[in-house]
Amino acid sequence: NGIRLKESFVLGQPTIENRPATEVGTTSARMPGEVIDPGSSTPLVTLYYGEADAGAVTGNWDQSASLGPQSGSFGPVTENLNPATTYYFSYYAQNSTAARWASPSETFTTLALPPIIDNLPPANVLAFGAELGAEVTSSGGIPPTVTIFYGTSDGGTTPGNWDQSIDLGILTGTATMSVTGLLSNTTYHVRARAVNSGGTVWAGSSVSFTTLQVTLASIENEPAMGVTGISAVLHGTVTDTGGDPPLVRLYFGRTDAGASSTGWESFVDIGPQTGSYTRFVGNLVPESTYYFRAL
């Protein structure tokens, strides 16, 4: 008739219950229990615990600890747990008559450790921008949210004392982000901060860098490539950015207008450039000599 035996009762068997965990730390917790009825004799109590609920199967629990004879309330502090980890535990009591599990199992999650974070050296420093980064060398069990603070003065570990900040989000390992809008020829200080449920931690100290002084950029024309009857690929090189990648415009036409921007037939903007560049141009007149020059 679909009847299933859930639990049997033997006269004289003990009755034991799990209680909610207390004093939960990063690597330890107190796992309480209580012998409600010892039955025919004081039972021997064993604690079973682990990262999965193994129910009433002793061999499936990760760890166990014998507490010896117990009566009333008890609750050992268990050490050497993993941070930021969910654990289950249950008690097993056995007296001279029978054995019995406490049910259901209890669960708790250990706290995370504070993360550990370092600054990365600023990279790709230009007149008005730089690339800033940080490295999380230990997550503490929960990946932290990382923020990089920067400014013309060192704000220490007080967020409000910094001029600007950028958010790298939740981070494990390393990450970088480019910042712009800096002042040229100016010294900046940088410090990373990491936050998880284990606490807020700053990099050990700030790092600094000085933006470049802006100077005139240098650019050279290179021979055109891929010339056809109606098109060509114009080529050149920015040999010196002057600390600020210049905006490049290519002028071309059938008359060499030299350094007169208004004298050329056509032009095309190709945006900021830092080295060699090419640009396809079409709709040219067949069998015509063309001149080009970059500004």
Coordinates of N, CA and C in Angstrom, one line a residue, residues 71-237:
S71 N 26.0 13.6 28.0 CA 24.6 13.8 28.4 C 24.3 15.3 28.4
G72 N 23.1 15.6 28.1 CA 22.7 17.0 28.1 C 23.4 17.7 26.9
S73 N 23.6 19.0 27.0 CA 24.2 19.8 25.9 C 25.7 19.7 25.9
F74 N 26.2 19.7 24.7 CA 27.7 19.7 24.4 C 28.0 20.4 23.1
G75 N 29.2 20.7 22.8 CA 29.5 21.4 21.6 C 31.0 21.7 21.5
P76 N 31.7 20.9 20.9 CA 33.2 21.1 20.7 C 33.4 22.2 19.6
V77 N 34.5 22.8 19.8 CA 35.0 23.8 18.7 C 35.9 23.0 17.8
T78 N 35.6 22.9 16.5 CA 36.4 22.2 15.6 C 37.3 23.1 14.8
E79 N 38.5 22.8 14.7 CA 39.5 23.6 14.0 C 39.9 23.1 12.6
N80 N 40.8 23.8 12.0 CA 41.3 23.4 10.7 C 40.2 23.3 9.6
L81 N 39.2 24.1 9.6 CA 38.2 24.2 8.6 C 38.8 25.1 7.5
N82 N 38.1 25.0 6.3 CA 38.5 25.9 5.2 C 37.7 27.2 5.2
P83 N 38.4 28.3 4.9 CA 37.6 29.6 4.9 C 36.5 29.6 3.8
A84 N 35.5 30.4 4.1 CA 34.4 30.6 3.1 C 33.9 29.3 2.5
T85 N 33.7 28.4 3.3 CA 33.2 27.0 2.9 C 32.0 26.6 3.7
T86 N 31.0 26.0 3.0 CA 29.8 25.5 3.6 C 30.0 24.1 4.2
Y87 N 29.7 23.9 5.4 CA 29.9 22.6 6.1 C 28.5 22.1 6.6
Y88 N 28.4 20.8 6.7 CA 27.3 20.1 7.3 C 27.8 19.3 8.5
F89 N 26.9 19.1 9.5 CA 27.3 18.2 10.6 C 26.1 17.5 11.2
S90 N 26.4 16.4 11.8 CA 25.3 15.6 12.4 C 26.0 14.7 13.5
Y91 N 25.2 14.5 14.6 CA 25.7 13.6 15.7 C 25.1 12.2 15.6
Y92 N 25.9 11.3 16.1 CA 25.5 9.9 16.2 C 25.7 9.4 17.6
A93 N 24.7 8.9 18.2 CA 24.7 8.4 19.6 C 24.5 6.9 19.7
Q94 N 25.3 6.2 20.5 CA 25.1 4.8 20.7 C 25.3 4.4 22.2
N95 N 24.2 3.7 22.7 CA 24.3 3.2 24.1 C 24.3 1.7 24.0
S96 N 24.1 1.1 25.2 CA 24.2 -0.4 25.3 C 23.0 -1.1 24.6
T97 N 22.0 -0.3 24.2 CA 20.8 -0.9 23.6 C 20.8 -0.7 22.1
A98 N 21.1 0.5 21.6 CA 20.9 0.8 20.2 C 21.6 2.1 19.9
A99 N 21.6 2.5 18.6 CA 22.3 3.7 18.1 C 21.2 4.6 17.4
R100 N 21.5 5.9 17.3 CA 20.5 6.7 16.7 C 21.2 8.0 16.2
W101 N 20.8 8.5 15.0 CA 21.3 9.7 14.4 C 20.4 10.9 14.8
A102 N 21.1 12.1 15.0 CA 20.3 13.3 15.1 C 19.9 13.7 13.7
S103 N 18.7 14.2 13.5 CA 18.2 14.5 12.2 C 17.3 15.7 12.3
P104 N 17.3 16.7 11.3 CA 18.2 16.7 10.2 C 19.6 17.3 10.5
S105 N 20.5 17.2 9.5 CA 21.8 17.8 9.7 C 21.7 19.3 9.8
E106 N 22.7 19.9 10.5 CA 22.8 21.3 10.5 C 23.9 21.8 9.5
T107 N 23.8 23.0 9.1 CA 24.8 23.6 8.2 C 25.2 25.0 8.6
F108 N 26.4 25.4 8.1 CA 27.0 26.7 8.4 C 28.0 27.0 7.4
T109 N 28.4 28.2 7.2 CA 29.5 28.6 6.3 C 30.5 29.4 7.0
T110 N 31.8 29.0 6.9 CA 32.9 29.7 7.6 C 33.1 31.1 6.9
L111 N 33.7 32.0 7.6 CA 33.9 33.3 7.1 C 35.1 33.3 6.2
A112 N 35.2 34.3 5.3 CA 36.3 34.4 4.4 C 37.5 35.1 5.2
L113 N 38.7 34.9 4.7 CA 39.8 35.6 5.2 C 39.9 36.9 4.4
P114 N 40.5 37.9 5.0 CA 40.8 39.2 4.1 C 41.6 38.8 2.9
P115 N 41.4 39.5 1.8 CA 42.2 39.2 0.6 C 43.6 39.8 0.8
I116 N 44.5 39.5 -0.1 CA 45.8 40.1 -0.2 C 46.0 40.7 -1.6
I117 N 46.4 42.0 -1.7 CA 46.5 42.6 -3.0 C 47.7 43.4 -3.1
D118 N 48.3 43.5 -4.3 CA 49.5 44.3 -4.6 C 49.2 45.2 -5.8
N119 N 49.8 46.4 -5.8 CA 49.8 47.2 -7.0 C 50.6 46.6 -8.1
L120 N 50.2 46.8 -9.4 CA 51.0 46.6 -10.5 C 51.7 47.9 -10.9
P121 N 53.0 47.8 -11.4 CA 53.6 49.0 -11.9 C 52.8 49.7 -13.0
P122 N 52.6 51.0 -12.9 CA 52.0 51.7 -14.0 C 52.7 51.5 -15.3
A123 N 51.9 51.3 -16.4 CA 52.5 51.0 -17.7 C 51.9 51.9 -18.7
N124 N 52.5 52.0 -19.9 CA 52.1 52.8 -21.0 C 51.8 54.2 -20.6
V125 N 52.7 54.8 -19.8 CA 52.6 56.2 -19.3 C 52.8 57.2 -20.5
L126 N 51.8 58.0 -20.7 CA 51.9 59.1 -21.7 C 51.7 60.4 -21.0
A127 N 51.5 61.4 -21.8 CA 51.3 62.8 -21.3 C 50.0 62.9 -20.5
F128 N 48.9 62.3 -21.0 CA 47.6 62.5 -20.4 C 46.9 61.2 -20.0
G129 N 47.7 60.1 -20.0 CA 47.1 58.8 -19.6 C 48.1 57.8 -19.2
A130 N 47.6 56.7 -18.6 CA 48.5 55.6 -18.2 C 47.6 54.4 -18.0
E131 N 48.3 53.3 -17.8 CA 47.6 52.0 -17.6 C 47.9 51.6 -16.1
L132 N 46.8 51.5 -15.3 CA 47.0 51.1 -13.9 C 46.4 49.7 -13.7
G133 N 47.0 49.0 -12.7 CA 46.5 47.6 -12.5 C 46.8 47.2 -11.1
A134 N 46.3 46.0 -10.8 CA 46.4 45.4 -9.4 C 46.4 43.9 -9.6
E135 N 47.0 43.2 -8.6 CA 47.0 41.7 -8.5 C 46.5 41.2 -7.2
V136 N 45.5 40.4 -7.2 CA 45.0 39.7 -6.0 C 45.8 38.4 -5.9
T137 N 46.7 38.4 -4.9 CA 47.6 37.3 -4.6 C 46.9 36.2 -3.7
S138 N 45.9 36.6 -3.0 CA 45.1 35.7 -2.2 C 43.6 36.2 -2.1
S139 N 42.6 35.4 -2.5 CA 41.3 35.9 -2.4 C 40.7 35.8 -1.0
G140 N 41.3 35.0 -0.1 CA 40.7 34.8 1.2 C 39.5 33.9 1.2
G141 N 39.3 33.2 0.0 CA 38.1 32.3 -0.1 C 37.0 32.9 -0.9
I142 N 36.9 34.2 -0.9 CA 35.9 34.8 -1.7 C 36.5 35.9 -2.6
P143 N 36.5 35.9 -3.9 CA 37.1 36.9 -4.7 C 36.6 38.3 -4.3
P144 N 37.6 39.2 -4.1 CA 37.2 40.5 -3.7 C 36.9 41.5 -4.8
T145 N 36.2 42.6 -4.4 CA 36.0 43.7 -5.3 C 37.2 44.6 -5.2
V146 N 37.8 45.0 -6.3 CA 39.0 45.7 -6.3 C 38.8 47.1 -6.9
T147 N 39.3 48.1 -6.2 CA 39.3 49.5 -6.7 C 40.7 50.1 -6.7
I148 N 41.0 50.9 -7.7 CA 42.3 51.5 -7.7 C 42.1 53.0 -7.5
F149 N 42.8 53.6 -6.5 CA 42.7 55.0 -6.3 C 44.0 55.7 -6.8
Y150 N 43.8 56.9 -7.3 CA 45.0 57.6 -7.8 C 44.8 59.1 -7.7
G151 N 45.9 59.9 -7.7 CA 45.8 61.3 -7.6 C 47.1 61.9 -7.5
T152 N 47.2 63.3 -7.5 CA 48.5 64.0 -7.4 C 49.0 64.0 -6.0
S153 N 48.3 63.6 -5.0 CA 48.8 63.4 -3.7 C 48.5 62.0 -3.2
D154 N 49.3 61.5 -2.3 CA 49.1 60.1 -1.7 C 48.0 60.2 -0.7
G155 N 46.8 59.5 -1.0 CA 45.7 59.6 0.0 C 45.7 58.5 1.0
G156 N 46.8 57.7 1.0 CA 46.9 56.6 2.1 C 45.8 55.6 2.0
T157 N 45.2 55.3 3.1 CA 44.1 54.3 3.1 C 42.7 54.9 3.4
T158 N 42.6 56.2 3.0 CA 41.4 57.0 3.2 C 40.8 57.3 1.8
P159 N 39.7 56.6 1.4 CA 39.2 56.8 0.0 C 39.0 58.3 -0.3
G160 N 38.4 59.0 0.6 CA 38.1 60.4 0.4 C 39.3 61.3 0.1
N161 N 40.5 60.9 0.4 CA 41.7 61.7 0.2 C 42.3 61.5 -1.1
W162 N 41.7 60.7 -2.0 CA 42.2 60.4 -3.3 C 41.4 61.3 -4.3
D163 N 42.1 61.7 -5.4 CA 41.4 62.5 -6.4 C 40.4 61.7 -7.2
Q164 N 40.8 60.5 -7.7 CA 40.0 59.7 -8.6 C 40.1 58.2 -8.2
S165 N 39.2 57.4 -8.8 CA 39.3 56.0 -8.6 C 38.7 55.3 -9.8
I166 N 39.1 54.0 -10.0 CA 38.5 53.2 -11.0 C 38.2 51.8 -10.4
D167 N 37.1 51.2 -10.8 CA 36.7 50.0 -10.3 C 37.0 48.8 -11.2
L168 N 37.8 47.9 -10.7 CA 38.2 46.7 -11.5 C 37.2 45.6 -11.4
G169 N 36.2 45.7 -10.5 CA 35.2 44.7 -10.3 C 35.7 43.6 -9.4
I170 N 35.0 42.4 -9.5 CA 35.4 41.3 -8.7 C 36.6 40.6 -9.4
L171 N 37.7 40.4 -8.7 CA 39.0 40.1 -9.3 C 39.7 38.9 -8.7
T172 N 40.2 38.0 -9.5 CA 41.1 37.0 -9.1 C 42.3 37.1 -10.0
G173 N 43.5 37.1 -9.6 CA 44.7 37.3 -10.4 C 44.9 38.8 -10.7
T174 N 45.2 39.1 -12.0 CA 45.6 40.5 -12.3 C 44.6 41.1 -13.3
A175 N 44.6 42.4 -13.2 CA 43.7 43.2 -14.2 C 44.3 44.6 -14.3
T176 N 44.1 45.2 -15.5 CA 44.6 46.6 -15.7 C 43.5 47.4 -16.4
M177 N 43.6 48.7 -16.3 CA 42.6 49.6 -16.9 C 43.3 50.9 -17.3
S178 N 43.0 51.4 -18.4 CA 43.6 52.7 -18.8 C 42.8 53.9 -18.3
V179 N 43.6 54.9 -17.8 CA 43.0 56.1 -17.3 C 43.4 57.2 -18.2
T180 N 42.6 58.2 -18.4 CA 42.9 59.4 -19.2 C 42.5 60.6 -18.4
G181 N 42.8 61.8 -19.1 CA 42.4 63.0 -18.4 C 43.5 63.5 -17.4
L182 N 44.7 62.9 -17.4 CA 45.7 63.2 -16.5 C 46.4 64.5 -17.0
L183 N 47.1 65.2 -16.1 CA 47.9 66.4 -16.4 C 49.3 65.9 -16.9
S184 N 49.8 66.6 -17.9 CA 51.1 66.3 -18.4 C 52.2 66.7 -17.4
N185 N 53.4 66.0 -17.5 CA 54.5 66.3 -16.6 C 54.1 66.5 -15.2
T186 N 53.3 65.5 -14.7 CA 52.8 65.6 -13.3 C 53.0 64.2 -12.6
T187 N 53.4 64.2 -11.4 CA 53.6 63.0 -10.6 C 52.2 62.6 -10.0
Y188 N 51.9 61.3 -10.2 CA 50.7 60.7 -9.7 C 51.0 59.5 -8.7
H189 N 50.2 59.3 -7.7 CA 50.3 58.2 -6.8 C 49.1 57.3 -7.0
V190 N 49.4 56.0 -6.8 CA 48.4 55.0 -7.1 C 48.4 53.9 -5.9
R191 N 47.2 53.5 -5.5 CA 47.1 52.4 -4.5 C 45.8 51.6 -4.7
A192 N 45.9 50.3 -4.7 CA 44.8 49.4 -4.9 C 44.2 49.0 -3.5
R193 N 42.9 48.7 -3.6 CA 42.1 48.3 -2.4 C 41.3 47.1 -2.8
A194 N 41.2 46.1 -1.9 CA 40.4 44.9 -2.2 C 39.4 44.7 -1.0
V195 N 38.2 44.3 -1.3 CA 37.1 44.2 -0.2 C 36.4 42.8 -0.5
N196 N 36.3 42.0 0.6 CA 35.4 40.9 0.6 C 34.8 40.8 1.9
S197 N 34.0 39.7 2.2 CA 33.3 39.6 3.5 C 34.3 39.4 4.7
G198 N 35.6 39.1 4.3 CA 36.6 38.9 5.4 C 37.2 40.2 5.8
G199 N 37.0 41.3 5.0 CA 37.6 42.6 5.4 C 38.0 43.4 4.2
T200 N 38.5 44.6 4.5 CA 39.0 45.5 3.5 C 40.5 45.6 3.7
V201 N 41.3 45.5 2.6 CA 42.7 45.5 2.6 C 43.2 46.4 1.5
W202 N 44.3 47.1 1.8 CA 45.0 48.0 0.8 C 46.3 47.4 0.5
A203 N 46.8 47.7 -0.7 CA 48.2 47.3 -1.1 C 49.1 47.9 0.0
G204 N 50.2 47.2 0.2 CA 51.2 47.6 1.2 C 51.6 49.1 1.2
S205 N 51.7 49.7 0.0 CA 52.1 51.1 -0.1 C 51.7 51.6 -1.5
S206 N 51.8 52.9 -1.7 CA 51.4 53.4 -3.0 C 52.6 53.3 -3.9
V207 N 52.3 53.4 -5.2 CA 53.3 53.5 -6.2 C 53.1 54.8 -7.0
S208 N 54.1 55.3 -7.6 CA 54.0 56.6 -8.3 C 54.6 56.6 -9.7
F209 N 54.1 57.5 -10.5 CA 54.7 57.7 -11.9 C 54.5 59.1 -12.2
T210 N 55.3 59.5 -13.2 CA 55.2 60.9 -13.7 C 54.8 60.9 -15.2
T211 N 53.7 61.6 -15.5 CA 53.3 61.7 -16.9 C 54.4 62.4 -17.8
L212 N 54.3 62.2 -19.1 CA 55.3 62.8 -20.0 C 55.0 64.2 -20.3
Q213 N 56.1 65.0 -20.6 CA 55.9 66.3 -21.1 C 55.6 66.3 -22.5
V214 N 54.5 67.0 -23.0 CA 54.1 67.0 -24.4 C 55.1 67.7 -25.2
T215 N 55.6 67.1 -26.3 CA 56.4 67.8 -27.3 C 55.8 67.5 -28.7
L216 N 56.4 68.2 -29.7 CA 55.9 68.1 -31.0 C 56.1 66.6 -31.5
A217 N 55.1 66.1 -32.1 CA 55.2 64.7 -32.7 C 56.0 64.8 -34.0
S218 N 56.5 63.6 -34.4 CA 57.3 63.5 -35.6 C 56.6 62.4 -36.5
I219 N 56.5 62.7 -37.8 CA 55.8 61.8 -38.7 C 56.5 61.7 -40.0
E220 N 56.6 60.6 -40.7 CA 57.2 60.4 -42.0 C 56.3 59.8 -43.0
N221 N 56.4 60.2 -44.2 CA 55.6 59.5 -45.3 C 56.5 58.3 -45.7
E222 N 55.8 57.2 -46.1 CA 56.4 56.0 -46.7 C 55.8 55.8 -48.1
P223 N 56.5 55.1 -48.9 CA 56.0 54.9 -50.3 C 54.6 54.2 -50.3
A224 N 53.8 54.7 -51.2 CA 52.4 54.1 -51.3 C 52.5 52.6 -51.8
M225 N 51.5 51.8 -51.4 CA 51.5 50.4 -51.7 C 50.2 50.0 -52.4
G226 N 50.2 48.8 -53.1 CA 49.0 48.3 -53.7 C 48.3 49.2 -54.7
V227 N 49.1 49.9 -55.5 CA 48.6 50.9 -56.4 C 47.9 50.2 -57.6
T228 N 46.6 50.6 -57.9 CA 45.9 50.1 -59.0 C 45.4 51.2 -59.9
G229 N 44.5 51.0 -60.8 CA 44.1 52.1 -61.7 C 43.2 53.1 -61.0
I230 N 42.6 52.7 -59.9 CA 41.7 53.7 -59.2 C 41.9 53.7 -57.7
S231 N 42.9 53.0 -57.2 CA 43.1 53.0 -55.7 C 44.5 52.9 -55.3
A232 N 44.8 53.1 -54.1 CA 46.2 52.9 -53.5 C 46.1 52.8 -52.0
V233 N 47.1 52.3 -51.4 CA 47.2 52.2 -49.9 C 48.4 53.2 -49.5
L234 N 48.0 54.2 -48.8 CA 49.0 55.2 -48.4 C 49.6 54.7 -47.1
H235 N 50.9 55.1 -46.9 CA 51.6 54.5 -45.8 C 52.5 55.6 -45.2
G236 N 52.6 55.5 -43.8 CA 53.5 56.4 -43.1 C 53.8 55.9 -41.7
T237 N 54.6 56.6 -41.0 CA 55.1 56.2 -39.7 C 55.1 57.4 -38.7

